[in-house]
Short mmCIF file of N, CA and C in Angstrom, two decimals:
data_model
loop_
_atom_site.label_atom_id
_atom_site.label_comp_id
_atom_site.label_asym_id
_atom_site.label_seq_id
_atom_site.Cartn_x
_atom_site.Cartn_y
_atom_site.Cartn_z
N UNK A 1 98.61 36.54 -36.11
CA UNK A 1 97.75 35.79 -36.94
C UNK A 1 97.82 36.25 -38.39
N UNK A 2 96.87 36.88 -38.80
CA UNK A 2 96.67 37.20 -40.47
C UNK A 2 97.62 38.47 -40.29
N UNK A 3 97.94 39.24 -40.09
CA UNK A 3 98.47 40.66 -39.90
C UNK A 3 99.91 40.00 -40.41
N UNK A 4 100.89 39.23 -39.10
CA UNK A 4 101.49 38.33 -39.45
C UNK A 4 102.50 37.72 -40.66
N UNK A 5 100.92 36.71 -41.06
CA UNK A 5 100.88 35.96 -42.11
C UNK A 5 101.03 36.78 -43.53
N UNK A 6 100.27 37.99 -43.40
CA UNK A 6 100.36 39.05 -44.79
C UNK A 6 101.63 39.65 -44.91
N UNK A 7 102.10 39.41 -43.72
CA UNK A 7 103.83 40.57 -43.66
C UNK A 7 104.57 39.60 -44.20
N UNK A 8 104.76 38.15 -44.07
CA UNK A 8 105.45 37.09 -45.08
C UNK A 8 105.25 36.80 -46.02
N UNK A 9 104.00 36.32 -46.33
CA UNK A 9 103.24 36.26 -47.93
C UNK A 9 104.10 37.45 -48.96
N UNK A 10 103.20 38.89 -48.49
CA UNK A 10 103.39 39.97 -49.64
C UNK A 10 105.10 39.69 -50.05
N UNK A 11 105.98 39.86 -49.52
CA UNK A 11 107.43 39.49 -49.89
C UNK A 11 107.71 37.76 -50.50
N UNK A 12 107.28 37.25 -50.17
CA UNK A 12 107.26 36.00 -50.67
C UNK A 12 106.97 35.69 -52.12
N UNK A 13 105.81 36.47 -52.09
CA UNK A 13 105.09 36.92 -53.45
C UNK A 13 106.10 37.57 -54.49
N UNK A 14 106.27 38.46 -53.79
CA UNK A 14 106.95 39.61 -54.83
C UNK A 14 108.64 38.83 -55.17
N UNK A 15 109.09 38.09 -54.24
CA UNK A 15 110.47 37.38 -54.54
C UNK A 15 109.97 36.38 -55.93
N UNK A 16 108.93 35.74 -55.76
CA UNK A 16 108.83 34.78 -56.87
C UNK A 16 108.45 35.51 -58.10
N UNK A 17 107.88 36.47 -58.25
CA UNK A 17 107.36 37.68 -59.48
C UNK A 17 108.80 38.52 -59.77
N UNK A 18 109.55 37.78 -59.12
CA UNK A 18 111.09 38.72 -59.77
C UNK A 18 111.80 37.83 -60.03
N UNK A 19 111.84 36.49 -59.48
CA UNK A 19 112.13 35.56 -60.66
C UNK A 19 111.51 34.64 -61.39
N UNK A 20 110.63 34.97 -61.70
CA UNK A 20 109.70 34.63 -63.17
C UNK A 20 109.66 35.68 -64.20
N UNK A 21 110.08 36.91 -63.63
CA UNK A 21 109.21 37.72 -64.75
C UNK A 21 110.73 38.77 -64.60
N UNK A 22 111.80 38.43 -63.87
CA UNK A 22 113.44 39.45 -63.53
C UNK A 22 114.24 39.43 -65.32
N UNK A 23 115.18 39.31 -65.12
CA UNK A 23 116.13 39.70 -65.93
C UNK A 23 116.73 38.49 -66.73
N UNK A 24 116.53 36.99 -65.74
CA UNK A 24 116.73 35.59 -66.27
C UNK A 24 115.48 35.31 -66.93
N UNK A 25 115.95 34.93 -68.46
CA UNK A 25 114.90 34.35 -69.20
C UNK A 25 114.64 33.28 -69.13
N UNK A 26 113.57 32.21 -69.13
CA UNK A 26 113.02 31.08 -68.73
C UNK A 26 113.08 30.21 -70.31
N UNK A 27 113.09 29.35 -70.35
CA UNK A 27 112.97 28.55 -72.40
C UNK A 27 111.45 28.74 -71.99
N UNK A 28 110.47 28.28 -73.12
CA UNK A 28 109.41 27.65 -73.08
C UNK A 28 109.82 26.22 -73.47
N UNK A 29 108.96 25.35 -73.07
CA UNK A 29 107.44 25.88 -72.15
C UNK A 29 107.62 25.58 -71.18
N UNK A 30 108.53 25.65 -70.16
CA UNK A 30 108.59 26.08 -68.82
C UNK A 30 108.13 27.43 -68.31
N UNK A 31 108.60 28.71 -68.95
CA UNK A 31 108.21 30.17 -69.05
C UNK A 31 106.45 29.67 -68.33
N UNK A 32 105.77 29.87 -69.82
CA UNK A 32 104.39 29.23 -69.74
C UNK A 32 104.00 28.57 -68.80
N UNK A 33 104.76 27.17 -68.48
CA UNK A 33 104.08 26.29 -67.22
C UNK A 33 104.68 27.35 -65.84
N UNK A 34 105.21 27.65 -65.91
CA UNK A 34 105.71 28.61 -64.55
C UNK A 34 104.38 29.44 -64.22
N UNK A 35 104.32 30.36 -65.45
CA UNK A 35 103.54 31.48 -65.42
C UNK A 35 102.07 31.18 -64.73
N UNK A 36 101.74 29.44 -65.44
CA UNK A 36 99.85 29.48 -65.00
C UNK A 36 99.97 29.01 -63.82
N UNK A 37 101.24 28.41 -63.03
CA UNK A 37 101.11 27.72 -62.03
C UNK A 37 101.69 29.07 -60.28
N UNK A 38 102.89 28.92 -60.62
CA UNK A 38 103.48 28.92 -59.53
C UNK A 38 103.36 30.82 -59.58
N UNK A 39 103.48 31.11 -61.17
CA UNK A 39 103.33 33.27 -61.13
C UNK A 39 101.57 32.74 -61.01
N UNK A 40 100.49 32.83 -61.56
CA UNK A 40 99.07 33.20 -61.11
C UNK A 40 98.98 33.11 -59.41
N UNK A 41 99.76 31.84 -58.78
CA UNK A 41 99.29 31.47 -57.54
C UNK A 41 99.75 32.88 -56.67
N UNK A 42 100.92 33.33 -57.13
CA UNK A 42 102.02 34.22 -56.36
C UNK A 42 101.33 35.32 -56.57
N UNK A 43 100.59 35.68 -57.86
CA UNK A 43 100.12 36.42 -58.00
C UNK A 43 98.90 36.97 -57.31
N UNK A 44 98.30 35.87 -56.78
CA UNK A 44 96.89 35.60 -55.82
C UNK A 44 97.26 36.02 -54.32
N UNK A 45 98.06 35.43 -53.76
CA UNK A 45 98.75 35.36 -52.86
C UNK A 45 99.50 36.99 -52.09
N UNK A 46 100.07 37.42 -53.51
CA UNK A 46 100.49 39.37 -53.32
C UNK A 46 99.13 39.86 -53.04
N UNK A 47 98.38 39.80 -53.83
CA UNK A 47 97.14 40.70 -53.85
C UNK A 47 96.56 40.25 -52.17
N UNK A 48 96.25 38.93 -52.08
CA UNK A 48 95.78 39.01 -50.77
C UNK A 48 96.33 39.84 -49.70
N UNK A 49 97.39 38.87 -49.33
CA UNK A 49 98.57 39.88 -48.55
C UNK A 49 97.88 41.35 -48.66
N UNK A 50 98.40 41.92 -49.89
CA UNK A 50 97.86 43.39 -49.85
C UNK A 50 96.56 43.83 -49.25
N UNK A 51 95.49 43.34 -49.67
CA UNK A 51 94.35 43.23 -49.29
C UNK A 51 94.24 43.42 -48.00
N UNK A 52 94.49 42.45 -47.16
CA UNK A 52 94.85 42.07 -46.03
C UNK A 52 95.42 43.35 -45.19
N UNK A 53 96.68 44.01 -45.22
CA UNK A 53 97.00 45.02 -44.63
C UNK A 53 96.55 46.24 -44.83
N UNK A 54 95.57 46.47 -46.36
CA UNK A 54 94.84 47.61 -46.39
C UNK A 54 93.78 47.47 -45.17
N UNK A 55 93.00 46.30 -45.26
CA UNK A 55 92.21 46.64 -44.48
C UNK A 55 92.57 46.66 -42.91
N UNK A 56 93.79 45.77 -42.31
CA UNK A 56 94.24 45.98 -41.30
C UNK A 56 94.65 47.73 -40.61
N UNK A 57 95.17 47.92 -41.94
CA UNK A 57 95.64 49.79 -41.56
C UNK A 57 94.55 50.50 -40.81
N UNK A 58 95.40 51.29 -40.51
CA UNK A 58 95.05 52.56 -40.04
C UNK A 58 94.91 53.63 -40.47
N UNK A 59 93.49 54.66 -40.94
CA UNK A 59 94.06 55.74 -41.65
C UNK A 59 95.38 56.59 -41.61
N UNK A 60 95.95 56.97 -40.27
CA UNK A 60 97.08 57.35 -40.12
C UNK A 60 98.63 56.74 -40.68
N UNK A 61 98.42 55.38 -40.82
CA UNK A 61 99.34 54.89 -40.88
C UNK A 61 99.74 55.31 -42.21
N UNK A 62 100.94 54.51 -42.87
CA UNK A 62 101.95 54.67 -44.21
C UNK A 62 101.23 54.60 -44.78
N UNK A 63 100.58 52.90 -45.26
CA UNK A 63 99.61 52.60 -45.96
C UNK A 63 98.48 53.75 -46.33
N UNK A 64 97.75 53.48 -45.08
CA UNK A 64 96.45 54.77 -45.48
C UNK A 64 96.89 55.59 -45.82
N UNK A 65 98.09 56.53 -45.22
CA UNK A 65 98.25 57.67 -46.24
C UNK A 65 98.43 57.64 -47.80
N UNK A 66 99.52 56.30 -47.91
CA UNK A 66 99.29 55.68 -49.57
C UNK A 66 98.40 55.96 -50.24
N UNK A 67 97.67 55.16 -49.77
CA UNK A 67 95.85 54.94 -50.24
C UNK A 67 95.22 55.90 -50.84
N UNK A 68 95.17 57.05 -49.88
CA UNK A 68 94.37 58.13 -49.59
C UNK A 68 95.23 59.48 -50.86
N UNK A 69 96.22 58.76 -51.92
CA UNK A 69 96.86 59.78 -52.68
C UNK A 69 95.64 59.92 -53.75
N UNK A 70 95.64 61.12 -54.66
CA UNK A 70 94.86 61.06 -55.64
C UNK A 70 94.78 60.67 -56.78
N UNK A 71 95.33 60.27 -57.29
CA UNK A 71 95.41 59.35 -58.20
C UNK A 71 95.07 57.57 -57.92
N UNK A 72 95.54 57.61 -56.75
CA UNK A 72 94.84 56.23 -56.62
C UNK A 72 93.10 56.30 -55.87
N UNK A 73 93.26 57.45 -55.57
CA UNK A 73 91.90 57.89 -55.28
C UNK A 73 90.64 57.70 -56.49
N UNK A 74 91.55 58.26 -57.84
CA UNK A 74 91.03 58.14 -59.13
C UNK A 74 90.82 56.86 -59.75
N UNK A 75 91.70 56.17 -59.73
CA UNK A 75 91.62 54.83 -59.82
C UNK A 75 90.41 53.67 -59.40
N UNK A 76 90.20 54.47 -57.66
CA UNK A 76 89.01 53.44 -57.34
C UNK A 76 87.86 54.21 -57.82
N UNK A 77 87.49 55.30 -58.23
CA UNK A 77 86.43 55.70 -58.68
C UNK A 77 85.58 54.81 -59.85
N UNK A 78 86.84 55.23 -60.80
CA UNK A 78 86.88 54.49 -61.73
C UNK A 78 87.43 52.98 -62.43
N UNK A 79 87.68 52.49 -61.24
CA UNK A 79 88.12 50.66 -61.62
C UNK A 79 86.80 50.10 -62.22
N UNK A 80 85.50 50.44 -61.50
CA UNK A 80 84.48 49.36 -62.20
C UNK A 80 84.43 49.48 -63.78
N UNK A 81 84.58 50.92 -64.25
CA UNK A 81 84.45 51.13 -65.32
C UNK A 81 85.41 50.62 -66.17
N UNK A 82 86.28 50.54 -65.77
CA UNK A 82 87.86 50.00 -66.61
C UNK A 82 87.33 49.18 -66.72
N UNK A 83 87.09 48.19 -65.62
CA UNK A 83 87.08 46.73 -65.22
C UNK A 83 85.66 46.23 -67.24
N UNK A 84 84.86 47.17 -66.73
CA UNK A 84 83.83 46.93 -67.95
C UNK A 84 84.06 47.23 -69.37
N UNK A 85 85.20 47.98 -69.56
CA UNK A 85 85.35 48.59 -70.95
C UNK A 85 87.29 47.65 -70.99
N UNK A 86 88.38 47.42 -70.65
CA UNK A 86 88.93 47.15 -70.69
C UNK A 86 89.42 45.82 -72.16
N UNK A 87 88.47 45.00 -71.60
CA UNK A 87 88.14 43.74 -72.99
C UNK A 87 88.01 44.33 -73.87
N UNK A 88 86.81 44.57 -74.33
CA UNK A 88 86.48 45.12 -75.26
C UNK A 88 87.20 46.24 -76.01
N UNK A 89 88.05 47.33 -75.51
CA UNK A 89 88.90 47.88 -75.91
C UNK A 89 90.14 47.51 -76.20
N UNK A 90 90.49 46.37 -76.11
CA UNK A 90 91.69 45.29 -76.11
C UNK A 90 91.45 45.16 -77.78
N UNK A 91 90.08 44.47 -77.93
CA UNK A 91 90.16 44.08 -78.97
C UNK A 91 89.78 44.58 -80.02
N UNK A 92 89.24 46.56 -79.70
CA UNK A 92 88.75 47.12 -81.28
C UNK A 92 90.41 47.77 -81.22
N UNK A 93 91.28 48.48 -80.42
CA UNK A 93 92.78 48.41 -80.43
C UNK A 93 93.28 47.35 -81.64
N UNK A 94 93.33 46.12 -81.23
CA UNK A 94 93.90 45.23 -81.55
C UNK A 94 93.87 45.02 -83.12
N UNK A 95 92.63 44.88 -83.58
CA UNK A 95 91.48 44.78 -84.55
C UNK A 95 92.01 46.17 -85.43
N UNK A 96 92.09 47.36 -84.84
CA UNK A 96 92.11 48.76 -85.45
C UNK A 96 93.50 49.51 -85.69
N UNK A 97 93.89 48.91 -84.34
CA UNK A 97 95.45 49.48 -84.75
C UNK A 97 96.59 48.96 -84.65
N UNK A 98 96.99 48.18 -83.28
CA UNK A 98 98.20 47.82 -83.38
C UNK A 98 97.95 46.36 -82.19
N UNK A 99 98.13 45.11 -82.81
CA UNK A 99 97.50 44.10 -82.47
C UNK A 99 98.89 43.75 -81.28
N UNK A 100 98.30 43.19 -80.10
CA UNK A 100 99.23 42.89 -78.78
C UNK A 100 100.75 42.29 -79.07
N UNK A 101 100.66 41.21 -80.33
CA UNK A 101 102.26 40.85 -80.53
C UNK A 101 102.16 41.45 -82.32
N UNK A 102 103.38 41.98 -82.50
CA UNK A 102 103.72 42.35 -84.02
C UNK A 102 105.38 41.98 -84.16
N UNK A 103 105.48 42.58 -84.70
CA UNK A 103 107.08 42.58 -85.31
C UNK A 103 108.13 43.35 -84.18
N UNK A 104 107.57 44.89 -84.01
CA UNK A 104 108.18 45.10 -83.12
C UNK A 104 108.14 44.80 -81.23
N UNK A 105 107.08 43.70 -81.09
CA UNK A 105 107.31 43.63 -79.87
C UNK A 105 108.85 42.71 -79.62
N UNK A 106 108.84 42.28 -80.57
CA UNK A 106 109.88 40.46 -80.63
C UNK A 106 111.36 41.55 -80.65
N UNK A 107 111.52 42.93 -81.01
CA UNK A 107 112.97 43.07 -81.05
C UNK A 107 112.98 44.38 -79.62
N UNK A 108 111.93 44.66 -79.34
CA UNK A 108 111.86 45.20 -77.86
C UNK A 108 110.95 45.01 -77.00
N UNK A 109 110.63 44.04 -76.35
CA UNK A 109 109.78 43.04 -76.18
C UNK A 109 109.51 43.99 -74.57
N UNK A 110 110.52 44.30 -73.89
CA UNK A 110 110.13 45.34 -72.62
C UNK A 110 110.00 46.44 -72.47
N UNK A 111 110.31 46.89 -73.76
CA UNK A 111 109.82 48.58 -74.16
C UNK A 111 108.61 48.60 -74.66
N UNK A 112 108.21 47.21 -75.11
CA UNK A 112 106.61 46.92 -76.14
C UNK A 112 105.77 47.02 -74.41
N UNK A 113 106.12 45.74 -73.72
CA UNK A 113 105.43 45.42 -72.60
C UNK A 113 105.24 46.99 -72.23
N UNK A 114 105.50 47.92 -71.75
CA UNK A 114 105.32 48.89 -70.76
C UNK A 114 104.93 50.25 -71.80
N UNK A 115 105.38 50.38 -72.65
CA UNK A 115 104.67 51.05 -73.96
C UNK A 115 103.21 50.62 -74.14
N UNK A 116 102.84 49.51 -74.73
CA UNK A 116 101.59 49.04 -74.77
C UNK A 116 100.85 49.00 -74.01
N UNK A 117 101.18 48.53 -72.57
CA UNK A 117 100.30 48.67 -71.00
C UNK A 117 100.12 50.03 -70.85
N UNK A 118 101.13 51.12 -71.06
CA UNK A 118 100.53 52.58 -70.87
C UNK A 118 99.75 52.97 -71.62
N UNK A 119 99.77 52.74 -72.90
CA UNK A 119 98.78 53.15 -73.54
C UNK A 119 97.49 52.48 -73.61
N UNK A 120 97.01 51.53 -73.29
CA UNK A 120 96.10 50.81 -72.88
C UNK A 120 95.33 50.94 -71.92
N UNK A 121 96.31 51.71 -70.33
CA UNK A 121 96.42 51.93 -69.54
C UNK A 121 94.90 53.22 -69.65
N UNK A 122 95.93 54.14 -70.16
CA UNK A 122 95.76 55.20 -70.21
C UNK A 122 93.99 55.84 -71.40
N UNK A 123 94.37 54.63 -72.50
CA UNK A 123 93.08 54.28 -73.32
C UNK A 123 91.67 54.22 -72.28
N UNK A 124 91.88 52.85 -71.52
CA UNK A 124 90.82 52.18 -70.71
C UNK A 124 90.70 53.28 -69.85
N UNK A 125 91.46 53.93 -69.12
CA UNK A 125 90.59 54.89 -67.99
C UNK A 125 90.20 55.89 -68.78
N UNK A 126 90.58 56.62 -70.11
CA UNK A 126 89.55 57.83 -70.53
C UNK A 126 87.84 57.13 -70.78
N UNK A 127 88.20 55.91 -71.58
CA UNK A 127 86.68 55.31 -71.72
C UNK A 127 85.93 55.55 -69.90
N UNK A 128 86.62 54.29 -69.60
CA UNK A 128 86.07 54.56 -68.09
C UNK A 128 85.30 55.35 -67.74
N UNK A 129 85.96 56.82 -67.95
CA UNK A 129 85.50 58.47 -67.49
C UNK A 129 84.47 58.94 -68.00
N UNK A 130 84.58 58.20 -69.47
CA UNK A 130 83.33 58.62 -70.44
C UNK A 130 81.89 58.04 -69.85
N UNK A 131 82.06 56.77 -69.22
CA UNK A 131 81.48 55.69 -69.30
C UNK A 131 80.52 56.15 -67.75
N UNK A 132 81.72 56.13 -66.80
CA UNK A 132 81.64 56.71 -65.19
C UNK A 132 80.03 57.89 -65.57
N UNK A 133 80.66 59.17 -65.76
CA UNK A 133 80.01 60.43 -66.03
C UNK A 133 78.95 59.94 -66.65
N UNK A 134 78.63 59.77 -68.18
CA UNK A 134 77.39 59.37 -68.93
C UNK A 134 76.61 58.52 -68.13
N UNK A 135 77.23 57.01 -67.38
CA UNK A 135 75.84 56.20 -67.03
C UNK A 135 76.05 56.45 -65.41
N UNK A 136 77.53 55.72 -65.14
CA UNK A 136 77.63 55.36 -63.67
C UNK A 136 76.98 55.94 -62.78
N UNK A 137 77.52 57.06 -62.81
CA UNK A 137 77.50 58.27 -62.52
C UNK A 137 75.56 58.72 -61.58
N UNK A 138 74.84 58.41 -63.16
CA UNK A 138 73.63 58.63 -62.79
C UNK A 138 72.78 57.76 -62.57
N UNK A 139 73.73 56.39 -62.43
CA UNK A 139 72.43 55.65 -62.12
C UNK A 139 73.03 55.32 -60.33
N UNK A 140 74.23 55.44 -60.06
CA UNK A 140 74.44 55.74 -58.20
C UNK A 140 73.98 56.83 -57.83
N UNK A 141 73.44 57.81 -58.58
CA UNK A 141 72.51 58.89 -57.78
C UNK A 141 71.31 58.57 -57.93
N UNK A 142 70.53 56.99 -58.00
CA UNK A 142 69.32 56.52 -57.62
C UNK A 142 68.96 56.03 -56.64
N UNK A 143 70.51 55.53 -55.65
CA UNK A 143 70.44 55.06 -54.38
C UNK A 143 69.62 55.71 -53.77
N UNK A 144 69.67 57.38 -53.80
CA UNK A 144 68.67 57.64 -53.07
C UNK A 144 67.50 57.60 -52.23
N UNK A 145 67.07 56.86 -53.94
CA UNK A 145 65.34 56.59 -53.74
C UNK A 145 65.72 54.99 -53.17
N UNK A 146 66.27 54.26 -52.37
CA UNK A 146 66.32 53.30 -52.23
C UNK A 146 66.94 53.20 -50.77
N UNK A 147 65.99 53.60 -49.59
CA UNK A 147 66.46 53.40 -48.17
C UNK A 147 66.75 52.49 -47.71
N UNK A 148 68.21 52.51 -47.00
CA UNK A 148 68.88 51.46 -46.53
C UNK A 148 68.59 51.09 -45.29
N UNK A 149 67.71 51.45 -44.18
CA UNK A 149 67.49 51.25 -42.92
C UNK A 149 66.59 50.74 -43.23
N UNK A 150 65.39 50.15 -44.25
CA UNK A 150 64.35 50.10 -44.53
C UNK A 150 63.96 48.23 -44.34
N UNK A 151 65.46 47.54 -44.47
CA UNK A 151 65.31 46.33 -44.29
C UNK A 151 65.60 45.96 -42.40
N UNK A 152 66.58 46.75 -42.22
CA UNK A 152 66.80 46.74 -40.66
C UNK A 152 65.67 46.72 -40.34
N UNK A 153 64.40 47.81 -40.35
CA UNK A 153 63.25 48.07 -39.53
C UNK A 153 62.18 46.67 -39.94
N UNK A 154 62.41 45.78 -41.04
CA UNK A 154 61.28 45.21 -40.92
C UNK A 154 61.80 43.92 -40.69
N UNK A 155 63.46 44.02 -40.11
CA UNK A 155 64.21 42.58 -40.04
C UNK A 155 63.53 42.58 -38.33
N UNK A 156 64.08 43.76 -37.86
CA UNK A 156 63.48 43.81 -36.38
C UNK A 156 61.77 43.58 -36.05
N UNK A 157 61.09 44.05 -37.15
CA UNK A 157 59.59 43.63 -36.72
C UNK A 157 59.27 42.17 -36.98
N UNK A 158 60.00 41.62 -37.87
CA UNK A 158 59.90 39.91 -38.25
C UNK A 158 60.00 39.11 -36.74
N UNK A 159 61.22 39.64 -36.24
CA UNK A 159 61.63 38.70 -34.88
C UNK A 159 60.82 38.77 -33.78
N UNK A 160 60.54 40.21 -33.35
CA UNK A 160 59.44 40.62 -32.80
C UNK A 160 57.88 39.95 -32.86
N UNK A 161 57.62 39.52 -34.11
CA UNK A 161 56.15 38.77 -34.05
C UNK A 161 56.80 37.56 -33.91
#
């Protein structure tokens, strides 16, 4: 069934993200119409897949051991925070120092791509960390005061009367 279905997808995916985005250049605006149509969908489609066999795994398995490395360990700590500071750091970057297309992306346009994503990369998770520690941090150590069996016990006394 889905187990399956994710083992065809994820490759399916990744064949069409290597030729949209491989070594053959596309003209515009085909590039463009490719990209919002047939790369976002493929793009949807990988991630599920992925999705899909994370949660199928097994801690033991390849995967889980994957998973379970530290750095990607680090990653999920801190994704919400990226996820929240990311924009916004796009654009005081952009604004402050070195704006997403210039002069030199156009004469190394895949040294720009992977240059710029690391450092961006690497930008967004220190915020993150800042961000994590100062608020996150202390406002998930309020769960505490907030018992989770507390709706179970009065879901069970509802049915009961």
């Amino acid at each position: 069934g889905l187990d399956r279905l994710s083992k065809i997808a994820g490759p399916i995916a990744l064949a069409v993200a290597v030729i949209l985005y491989g070594p053959i250049h596309l003209p515009e605006p085909l590039s463009t119409q490719l990209d919002f149509s047939i790369g976002f969908s493929a793009l949807c489609i990988g991630f599920g897949a992925l999705l899909t066999r994370v949660v199928l795994s097994t801690p033991g398995s390849l995967l889980g051991r994957v998973l379970s490395w530290r750095a990607l360990v680090t990653l999920g700590t801190y994704s919400y925070a990226m996820y929240l500071v990311h924009v916004p750091l796009l654009r005081v970057v952009s604004k402050v120092a070195v704006p997403p297309q210039w002069a030199g992306s156009q004469r190394w346009p895949l040294l720009w791509v992977f240059g710029y994503t690391t450092v961006m990369t690497v930008l967004t998770l220190a915020a993150a960390m800042v961000s994590w520690h100062l608020c996150e941090k202390h406002l998930l150590a309020l769960k505490r005061h907030f018992p989770y069996g507390a709706r179970e016990q009065h879901a069970a006394y509802d049915r009961a009367a």
